[in-house]
Coordinates of C-alpha atoms in Angstrom, one line a residue:
M1 CA 0.0 0.0 0.0
I2 CA 2.9 2.4 0.7
N3 CA 4.0 2.1 -2.9
S4 CA 0.6 3.2 -4.2
L5 CA -0.3 6.8 -5.0
S6 CA -3.0 7.0 -2.3
G7 CA -0.7 5.3 0.3
R8 CA 2.1 7.8 -0.3
F9 CA -0.4 10.7 -0.3
L10 CA -1.7 9.4 3.1
V11 CA 1.8 9.3 4.6
L12 CA 2.8 12.7 3.2
T13 CA -0.4 14.2 4.5
I14 CA 0.3 12.9 8.1
I15 CA 3.8 14.2 7.9
F16 CA 2.8 17.7 6.7
V17 CA 0.0 18.0 9.2
M18 CA 2.3 17.0 12.1
L19 CA 5.0 19.5 10.9
A20 CA 2.3 22.2 10.9
E21 CA 1.2 21.2 14.4
V22 CA 4.9 21.4 15.6
L23 CA 5.2 24.9 14.2
I24 CA 2.0 25.8 16.0
F25 CA 3.1 24.0 19.2
V26 CA 6.1 26.2 20.1
P27 CA 4.2 29.5 20.3
S28 CA 1.2 27.7 21.8
I29 CA 3.3 26.3 24.7
A30 CA 4.9 29.8 25.2
R31 CA 1.4 31.3 25.5
F32 CA 0.4 28.6 28.0
R33 CA 3.4 29.4 30.2
E34 CA 2.6 33.1 30.1
D35 CA -1.0 32.5 31.1
Y36 CA 0.2 30.2 33.9
L37 CA 2.5 32.8 35.4
L38 CA -0.1 35.6 35.0
T39 CA -2.6 33.4 36.8
R40 CA -0.2 32.9 39.7
L41 CA 0.4 36.7 39.9
E42 CA -3.4 37.2 40.0
R43 CA -3.9 34.6 42.7
A44 CA -1.0 36.1 44.8
Q45 CA -2.6 39.6 44.5
I46 CA -6.0 38.2 45.7
A47 CA -4.2 36.5 48.6
S48 CA -2.5 39.7 49.6
L49 CA -5.9 41.4 49.9
A50 CA -6.6 39.5 53.1
L51 CA -3.6 41.3 54.7
E52 CA -5.1 44.7 53.7
A53 CA -8.4 43.7 55.2
D54 CA -6.7 42.7 58.5
D55 CA -3.2 43.8 59.4
M56 CA -2.8 40.9 61.8
I57 CA -3.5 37.4 60.3
S58 CA -2.4 34.2 61.8
S59 CA 0.6 32.4 60.4
A60 CA -1.7 29.4 59.6
L61 CA -3.9 31.6 57.4
E62 CA -0.9 33.1 55.7
A63 CA 0.5 29.7 54.9
E64 CA -2.9 28.6 53.5
L65 CA -3.1 31.7 51.3
L66 CA 0.4 31.1 49.9
E67 CA -0.3 27.4 49.3
N68 CA -3.5 28.2 47.5
A69 CA -1.7 30.8 45.3
E70 CA 1.2 28.2 44.9
V71 CA 3.9 30.8 45.7
Y72 CA 6.5 31.3 48.5
N73 CA 6.0 35.0 49.0
V74 CA 4.2 38.0 47.6
V75 CA 5.6 41.6 47.3
L76 CA 3.1 44.3 46.3
R77 CA 4.4 47.8 45.6
R78 CA 2.0 50.7 46.1
D79 CA 2.9 54.4 45.9
E80 CA 6.6 53.6 45.3
I81 CA 6.7 51.7 48.6
R82 CA 7.7 48.1 48.4
Q83 CA 5.8 46.0 50.9
L84 CA 6.2 42.3 51.7
A85 CA 2.6 41.2 51.8
L86 CA 2.9 37.5 52.4
S87 CA 6.0 35.4 53.0
S88 CA 7.1 31.9 53.8
P89 CA 10.5 30.1 53.9
I90 CA 12.2 29.8 50.4
P91 CA 13.7 26.3 50.0
A92 CA 16.5 27.4 47.7
P93 CA 18.1 30.5 46.2
I94 CA 16.3 32.2 43.4
S95 CA 17.6 30.9 40.1
A96 CA 16.0 33.3 37.6
T97 CA 13.8 36.3 37.3
Y98 CA 11.1 36.7 34.7
D99 CA 9.4 40.0 33.9
M100 CA 5.9 39.5 32.6
R101 CA 5.3 43.2 31.9
D102 CA 4.8 43.1 28.1
P103 CA 7.8 40.8 27.3
P104 CA 8.8 40.2 23.6
G105 CA 7.4 37.2 21.8
M106 CA 10.8 35.6 21.1
T107 CA 11.7 36.0 24.8
L108 CA 8.6 34.1 25.8
I109 CA 9.3 31.3 23.3
V110 CA 13.0 30.9 24.5
D111 CA 11.9 30.9 28.2
A112 CA 9.2 28.4 27.5
V113 CA 11.6 26.0 25.7
R114 CA 14.1 26.3 28.6
T115 CA 11.4 25.6 31.2
L116 CA 10.0 22.7 29.2
F117 CA 13.3 20.9 28.9
G118 CA 14.8 22.0 32.2
T119 CA 16.0 19.3 34.6
E120 CA 16.7 21.3 37.8
D121 CA 14.2 22.0 40.6
R122 CA 14.5 25.8 40.5
V123 CA 12.9 28.7 42.5
I124 CA 12.1 31.6 40.2
R125 CA 11.0 35.2 40.7
V126 CA 8.1 36.5 38.6
I127 CA 7.3 40.2 38.2
G128 CA 4.1 41.6 36.7
N129 CA 1.5 44.4 36.8
P130 CA -1.3 44.1 39.4
V131 CA -4.8 43.6 38.0
R132 CA -7.4 46.4 38.2
D133 CA -4.8 49.0 39.1
G134 CA -4.1 47.3 42.4
G135 CA -0.6 48.8 42.6
L136 CA 2.5 49.6 40.7
L137 CA 4.1 46.2 40.7
I138 CA 3.6 42.7 42.1
E139 CA 6.4 40.2 42.6
I140 CA 6.2 36.5 43.6
T141 CA 8.6 33.7 44.1
M142 CA 7.6 30.1 43.2
N143 CA 8.8 26.7 42.4
E144 CA 9.2 26.0 38.6
M145 CA 8.5 22.3 38.7
P146 CA 4.7 22.5 38.9
L147 CA 4.9 24.9 35.9
Q148 CA 7.0 22.4 34.0
A149 CA 4.6 19.5 34.8
A150 CA 1.6 21.6 33.6
M151 CA 3.5 22.5 30.4
L152 CA 4.3 18.8 29.7
A153 CA 0.7 17.8 30.3
Y154 CA -0.5 20.5 28.0
G155 CA 2.0 19.6 25.3
R156 CA 1.1 15.9 25.5
N157 CA -2.6 16.8 25.0
I158 CA -1.7 19.0 22.0
L159 CA 0.4 16.2 20.4
I160 CA -2.4 13.7 20.9
L161 CA -4.9 16.1 19.4
S162 CA -2.6 16.8 16.5
A163 CA -2.2 13.1 15.8
I164 CA -6.0 12.7 15.8
I165 CA -6.4 15.7 13.5
S166 CA -3.7 14.4 11.2
F167 CA -5.2 10.9 11.0
I168 CA -8.7 12.2 10.3
T169 CA -7.4 14.7 7.7
A170 CA -5.2 12.1 6.1
S171 CA -8.1 9.6 6.0
L172 CA -10.5 12.1 4.4
L173 CA -7.8 13.0 1.8
F174 CA -7.1 9.3 1.2
V175 CA -10.8 8.7 0.4
A176 CA -10.9 11.8 -1.7
V177 CA -7.8 10.8 -3.7
Q178 CA -9.2 7.3 -4.2
Y179 CA -12.4 8.7 -5.8
V180 CA -11.0 11.8 -7.5
L181 CA -7.6 10.5 -8.8
V182 CA -6.9 6.8 -8.2
R183 CA -10.1 5.3 -9.5
P184 CA -10.0 7.4 -12.8
I185 CA -6.3 6.5 -13.3
K186 CA -7.1 2.8 -12.7
G187 CA -9.9 3.2 -15.3
V188 CA -7.4 4.6 -17.8
V189 CA -5.0 1.7 -17.1
N190 CA -7.8 -0.8 -17.5
H191 CA -8.8 0.8 -20.8
M192 CA -5.2 0.5 -22.0
K193 CA -4.9 -3.1 -21.0
D194 CA -8.2 -3.9 -22.7
Y195 CA -7.1 -2.0 -25.8
T196 CA -3.9 -4.0 -26.0
T197 CA -5.9 -7.3 -26.3
A198 CA -7.4 -6.1 -29.7
P199 CA -6.0 -2.8 -30.9
E200 CA -7.7 -3.2 -34.3
D201 CA -11.2 -3.1 -32.6
A202 CA -12.4 0.5 -32.6
R203 CA -14.9 -0.3 -29.8
K204 CA -12.1 -0.6 -27.4
I205 CA -10.9 3.0 -27.9
I206 CA -11.3 5.0 -24.7
E207 CA -14.1 7.6 -24.3
P208 CA -13.0 10.5 -22.2
S209 CA -15.2 10.8 -19.1
A210 CA -13.0 12.2 -16.3
S211 CA -14.1 15.5 -14.6
V212 CA -10.6 16.5 -13.5
R213 CA -9.1 18.6 -16.3
E214 CA -5.7 17.0 -16.2
L215 CA -7.1 13.5 -16.3
R216 CA -9.4 14.4 -19.1
D217 CA -6.5 15.8 -21.1
A218 CA -4.7 12.5 -20.6
E219 CA -7.8 10.5 -21.7
E220 CA -8.2 12.7 -24.8
A221 CA -4.5 12.2 -25.6
L222 CA -4.8 8.5 -25.2
Q223 CA -7.9 8.4 -27.3
M224 CA -6.1 10.3 -30.1
M225 CA -3.2 7.9 -29.9
Q226 CA -5.4 4.8 -29.9
M227 CA -7.4 6.2 -32.9
Q228 CA -4.2 6.8 -34.9
L229 CA -2.8 3.4 -33.9
T230 CA -6.0 1.6 -34.8
G231 CA -6.0 3.4 -38.2
A232 CA -2.4 2.6 -38.8
L233 CA -3.0 -1.1 -38.0
K234 CA -6.0 -1.2 -40.3
Q235 CA -3.9 0.5 -43.0
K236 CA -1.1 -2.0 -42.5
E237 CA -3.6 -4.8 -42.8
R238 CA -5.0 -3.4 -46.0
L239 CA -1.4 -2.9 -47.3
A240 CA -0.6 -6.5 -46.5
Q241 CA -3.7 -7.7 -48.4
L242 CA -3.0 -5.3 -51.3
G243 CA 0.6 -6.6 -51.4
G244 CA -0.7 -10.1 -51.7
A245 CA -3.1 -9.1 -54.5
V246 CA -0.4 -7.1 -56.3
A247 CA 2.0 -10.0 -56.1
K248 CA -0.6 -12.3 -57.7
V249 CA -1.4 -9.8 -60.4
S250 CA 2.3 -9.1 -61.1
H251 CA 3.0 -12.8 -61.4
D252 CA 0.3 -13.3 -64.1
L253 CA 1.1 -9.9 -65.8
R254 CA 4.7 -10.9 -66.0
N255 CA 3.8 -14.1 -67.8
M256 CA 1.6 -12.1 -70.3
L257 CA 4.3 -9.5 -70.9
T258 CA 6.9 -12.2 -71.5
S259 CA 4.7 -13.7 -74.2
A260 CA 4.2 -10.2 -75.7
Q261 CA 8.0 -9.7 -75.6
L262 CA 8.3 -12.7 -78.0
F263 CA 6.3 -10.9 -80.7
T264 CA 8.4 -7.8 -80.7
D265 CA 11.1 -9.5 -82.7
R266 CA 8.7 -9.7 -85.7
I267 CA 7.7 -6.1 -85.2
E268 CA 11.3 -4.9 -85.4
T269 CA 11.6 -6.5 -88.9
S270 CA 8.8 -4.4 -90.3
E271 CA 9.7 -2.0 -93.1
D272 CA 7.2 0.6 -92.0
P273 CA 9.2 3.7 -91.0
L274 CA 6.7 4.6 -88.1
V275 CA 6.9 1.0 -86.8
K276 CA 10.7 1.1 -87.0
R277 CA 10.7 4.3 -85.0
L278 CA 8.2 3.1 -82.3
A279 CA 9.3 -0.5 -82.1
P280 CA 12.4 0.1 -79.9
K281 CA 10.3 2.2 -77.5
L282 CA 7.7 -0.6 -77.4
V283 CA 10.4 -3.2 -76.7
G284 CA 11.9 -1.0 -74.0
S285 CA 8.5 -0.4 -72.4
I286 CA 7.6 -4.1 -72.3
T287 CA 11.1 -4.9 -70.9
R288 CA 10.6 -2.3 -68.1
A289 CA 7.1 -3.7 -67.4
V290 CA 8.5 -7.2 -67.0
N291 CA 11.3 -5.9 -64.7
L292 CA 8.7 -3.9 -62.7
C293 CA 6.6 -7.1 -62.2
E294 CA 9.7 -9.0 -61.1
T295 CA 10.7 -6.3 -58.6
T296 CA 7.2 -6.1 -57.4
L297 CA 7.2 -9.7 -56.6
A298 CA 10.6 -9.2 -54.8
F299 CA 9.1 -6.3 -52.9
G300 CA 6.3 -8.5 -51.7
R301 CA 8.8 -10.9 -50.2
V302 CA 11.2 -8.3 -48.7
E303 CA 11.7 -4.8 -50.2
E304 CA 13.1 -3.1 -53.2
P305 CA 16.3 -4.9 -54.4
A306 CA 19.6 -3.1 -53.9
P307 CA 20.6 -1.0 -56.9
S308 CA 22.9 -2.5 -59.5
L309 CA 25.3 0.4 -59.9
S310 CA 26.9 1.3 -63.2
R311 CA 28.0 4.4 -65.1
I312 CA 25.1 5.9 -67.0
Y313 CA 24.4 9.0 -69.0
L314 CA 21.7 11.0 -67.1
S315 CA 20.6 12.9 -70.2
Q316 CA 19.9 9.7 -72.1
I317 CA 17.6 8.4 -69.3
A318 CA 15.9 11.7 -68.9
N319 CA 15.2 12.0 -72.7
E320 CA 13.7 8.4 -72.7
V321 CA 11.3 9.4 -69.9
I322 CA 10.4 12.7 -71.7
E323 CA 9.7 11.0 -75.0
S324 CA 7.6 8.4 -73.2
E325 CA 5.6 11.0 -71.5
Q326 CA 5.2 13.1 -74.6
L327 CA 3.6 10.2 -76.4
A328 CA 1.3 9.6 -73.4
T329 CA 0.2 13.3 -73.2
T330 CA 0.0 14.2 -76.9
D331 CA -3.6 15.5 -76.4
Y332 CA -2.5 18.0 -73.7
P333 CA -0.6 21.3 -74.1
I334 CA 2.4 20.3 -71.9
A335 CA 5.9 21.4 -72.9
Y336 CA 8.8 19.3 -71.8
S337 CA 12.4 20.6 -71.7
E338 CA 15.7 19.5 -70.2
D339 CA 19.0 21.2 -69.4
I340 CA 21.3 18.3 -68.7
P341 CA 24.9 18.1 -70.0
K342 CA 25.2 15.4 -72.5
T343 CA 28.5 14.2 -71.0
M344 CA 27.2 14.0 -67.4
T345 CA 27.6 10.5 -66.1
L346 CA 26.6 9.3 -62.7
R347 CA 26.9 6.0 -60.9
A348 CA 23.4 4.6 -60.4
D349 CA 21.0 1.8 -61.4
G350 CA 19.6 2.9 -64.7
E351 CA 16.2 1.1 -64.4
Q352 CA 15.6 2.4 -60.9
L353 CA 16.6 5.9 -61.9
Y354 CA 14.2 5.7 -64.9
R355 CA 11.4 4.8 -62.5
V356 CA 12.2 7.7 -60.2
I357 CA 12.2 10.3 -63.0
F358 CA 9.2 8.6 -64.6
N359 CA 7.1 8.8 -61.4
L360 CA 8.0 12.5 -60.8
L361 CA 7.2 13.5 -64.4
R362 CA 4.0 11.5 -64.4
N363 CA 2.9 13.3 -61.2
A364 CA 3.8 16.7 -62.6
A365 CA 1.9 16.0 -65.9
Q366 CA -1.2 14.8 -64.1
A367 CA -1.2 17.9 -61.9
I368 CA -1.0 20.2 -64.9
M369 CA -3.7 18.2 -66.8
A370 CA -6.0 18.5 -63.8
T371 CA -6.0 22.3 -64.3
G372 CA -7.0 22.1 -68.0
K373 CA -4.4 24.8 -68.8
P374 CA -1.1 24.6 -70.6
G375 CA 2.0 23.9 -68.6
E376 CA 5.7 23.2 -68.6
I377 CA 7.9 20.6 -67.1
H378 CA 11.7 21.2 -67.0
L379 CA 14.6 18.9 -66.0
S380 CA 18.0 20.3 -65.1
A381 CA 21.1 18.8 -63.5
E382 CA 24.3 19.9 -61.9
E383 CA 27.1 18.3 -59.8
D384 CA 29.7 19.2 -57.3
D385 CA 32.4 17.3 -55.4
Q386 CA 29.9 15.6 -53.2
S387 CA 26.8 14.7 -55.2
W388 CA 24.7 14.9 -58.4
Q389 CA 21.5 16.9 -58.3
L390 CA 18.6 16.5 -60.6
T391 CA 15.9 19.2 -60.4
I392 CA 12.4 18.6 -61.8
T393 CA 10.2 21.8 -62.0
D394 CA 6.6 22.1 -63.2
T395 CA 4.1 25.0 -63.5
G396 CA 1.3 23.1 -62.0
P397 CA -1.0 24.3 -59.2
G398 CA 1.2 23.1 -56.4
L399 CA 0.6 20.5 -53.7
P400 CA -2.2 20.9 -51.3
K401 CA -1.4 21.1 -47.6
K402 CA -2.7 17.6 -46.8
A403 CA -0.5 16.1 -49.5
Q404 CA 2.5 18.0 -48.1
E405 CA 1.9 16.6 -44.6
H406 CA 1.8 13.0 -45.9
L407 CA 4.0 13.4 -48.9
F408 CA 6.0 10.1 -48.7
Q409 CA 3.3 8.0 -47.0
P410 CA 1.6 5.3 -49.1
F411 CA -2.1 5.9 -49.9
Q412 CA -2.1 9.2 -48.1
G413 CA 0.0 11.6 -50.2
G414 CA -2.0 11.4 -53.4
V415 CA -3.1 14.6 -55.0
R416 CA -5.5 13.7 -57.7
K417 CA -8.8 12.0 -57.1
G418 CA -8.4 8.2 -57.3
G419 CA -4.6 8.5 -56.9
T420 CA -2.9 6.1 -54.6
G421 CA 0.1 8.3 -53.6
L422 CA 2.5 5.4 -54.3
G423 CA 4.5 7.2 -57.0
L424 CA 6.5 9.4 -54.6
V425 CA 6.8 6.6 -52.0
I426 CA 8.4 4.4 -54.6
A427 CA 10.6 7.2 -55.9
A428 CA 11.8 8.1 -52.4
E429 CA 12.6 4.5 -51.6
L430 CA 14.6 4.0 -54.7
V431 CA 16.6 7.2 -54.2
R432 CA 17.3 6.1 -50.6
G433 CA 18.5 2.8 -51.9
H434 CA 21.2 4.8 -53.7
G435 CA 22.2 6.6 -50.5
G436 CA 20.5 9.8 -51.7
R437 CA 17.5 11.9 -50.9
L438 CA 14.3 13.0 -52.6
L439 CA 13.4 16.5 -51.4
L440 CA 10.4 18.8 -52.0
Q441 CA 12.2 22.1 -52.6
N442 CA 9.3 24.4 -53.3
T443 CA 5.5 24.2 -54.0
D444 CA 3.0 27.0 -54.4
E445 CA 0.4 28.2 -56.8
T446 CA 3.1 28.8 -59.5
G447 CA 4.4 25.3 -59.5
T448 CA 6.4 22.5 -57.7
T449 CA 10.1 21.7 -57.6
F450 CA 11.6 18.3 -56.6
V451 CA 15.3 17.7 -56.2
I452 CA 17.0 14.3 -56.4
Q453 CA 20.4 14.2 -54.6
L454 CA 22.7 11.2 -55.3
P455 CA 26.0 11.0 -53.4
K456 CA 29.2 10.5 -55.3
A457 CA 31.0 8.6 -52.4
D458 CA 30.7 4.8 -52.9
M459 CA 30.8 4.4 -49.1
A460 CA 27.4 6.1 -48.8
L461 CA 25.7 3.5 -51.0
A462 CA 26.3 0.4 -48.9
P463 CA 24.4 1.3 -45.7
A464 CA 21.6 3.0 -47.6
A465 CA 21.0 -0.1 -49.8
E466 CA 21.0 -2.5 -46.9

């Protein structure tokens, strides 16, 4: 129980209440001592009145008056004349004198602590003001031990009362904490345990119900996290199912494309000039489609294969992609251009780089076509000592904010209606396989710019492709 929140709160409450009572106890015991001594002065003054009523009183009556006042003698000063009103033998010399005529508070506290913890049987002198203007000064001598005994009894009662108050207060706070904090926290914990048994079940998502603001904030944060996790798990399950379906389709499609590839040999022997010009592109497209099916099957088993690096001409691959896209968008007023040095060579996987550029150009073309207005797509490249950089700029409408937030997340970063958002995901993964980065440099209503950065250092390729 001591390790629980409510148990520790109970212990801390008792400690703090006791500390507060101790701070109250010291001035309280000083006040008790002051009242005790003032009472003895008042009793002594009353006893001295008997002497004023009758100048001659018996020694027995005098002793009885002093015993009732609990003092040894009484000195009353009137009109600057010091008179010994009542007296009896003093058993020991006077050890200390205390002036009770408006003493400082700290002096009262120090004297009270000294009396409380004293071990000697002392005789003390107490000086005070008579009550009801009964004179200028009254002085008594008395034994300090009865005062100490009364102070100890008073302190013991205070400590017992403090302990009772501490226990009652702590118990009430314990019950309050149990209902206000502990039970709602246990409810949240139970919700979390229940949710872990079936995180895909949306019915197990917590419904915030706490009345305490901080706990409700925690429940709302937990609810948001559970909703996101449940959505992610469902998305993962759909991706797994889709991956299986794509693998089956890719398998059959590869077989069909392989058969189509066999007929391209006859097409290449045709004497038709148009066929001769288009046949190599058709063969290249079918070959790439077959390779794509094979890599898709490989991806379904693990991930994109590591790039097969070789020296390639960037302008050649870029022109192949541009020509392919020009044929696909002949009905749309889209102008393609490139500014890539013919001699620029880079170390990369030609097929994978083709797919990266193809996906970026296809996305740019689809964005421009969606506006129904003319547009331009421009490719440029440069290099330095560290890397090659390929920049692809279009004059489309720019990416919406939602697409920017989920740019490289499958099935979430799509822009056009019906799009899957896989193009950028595939492109980014292929670039990472080369040890590089695919960056969104700029996007607004005037267009979008993507940058492909590929490192020149061979050492950067190994860890990125693992």
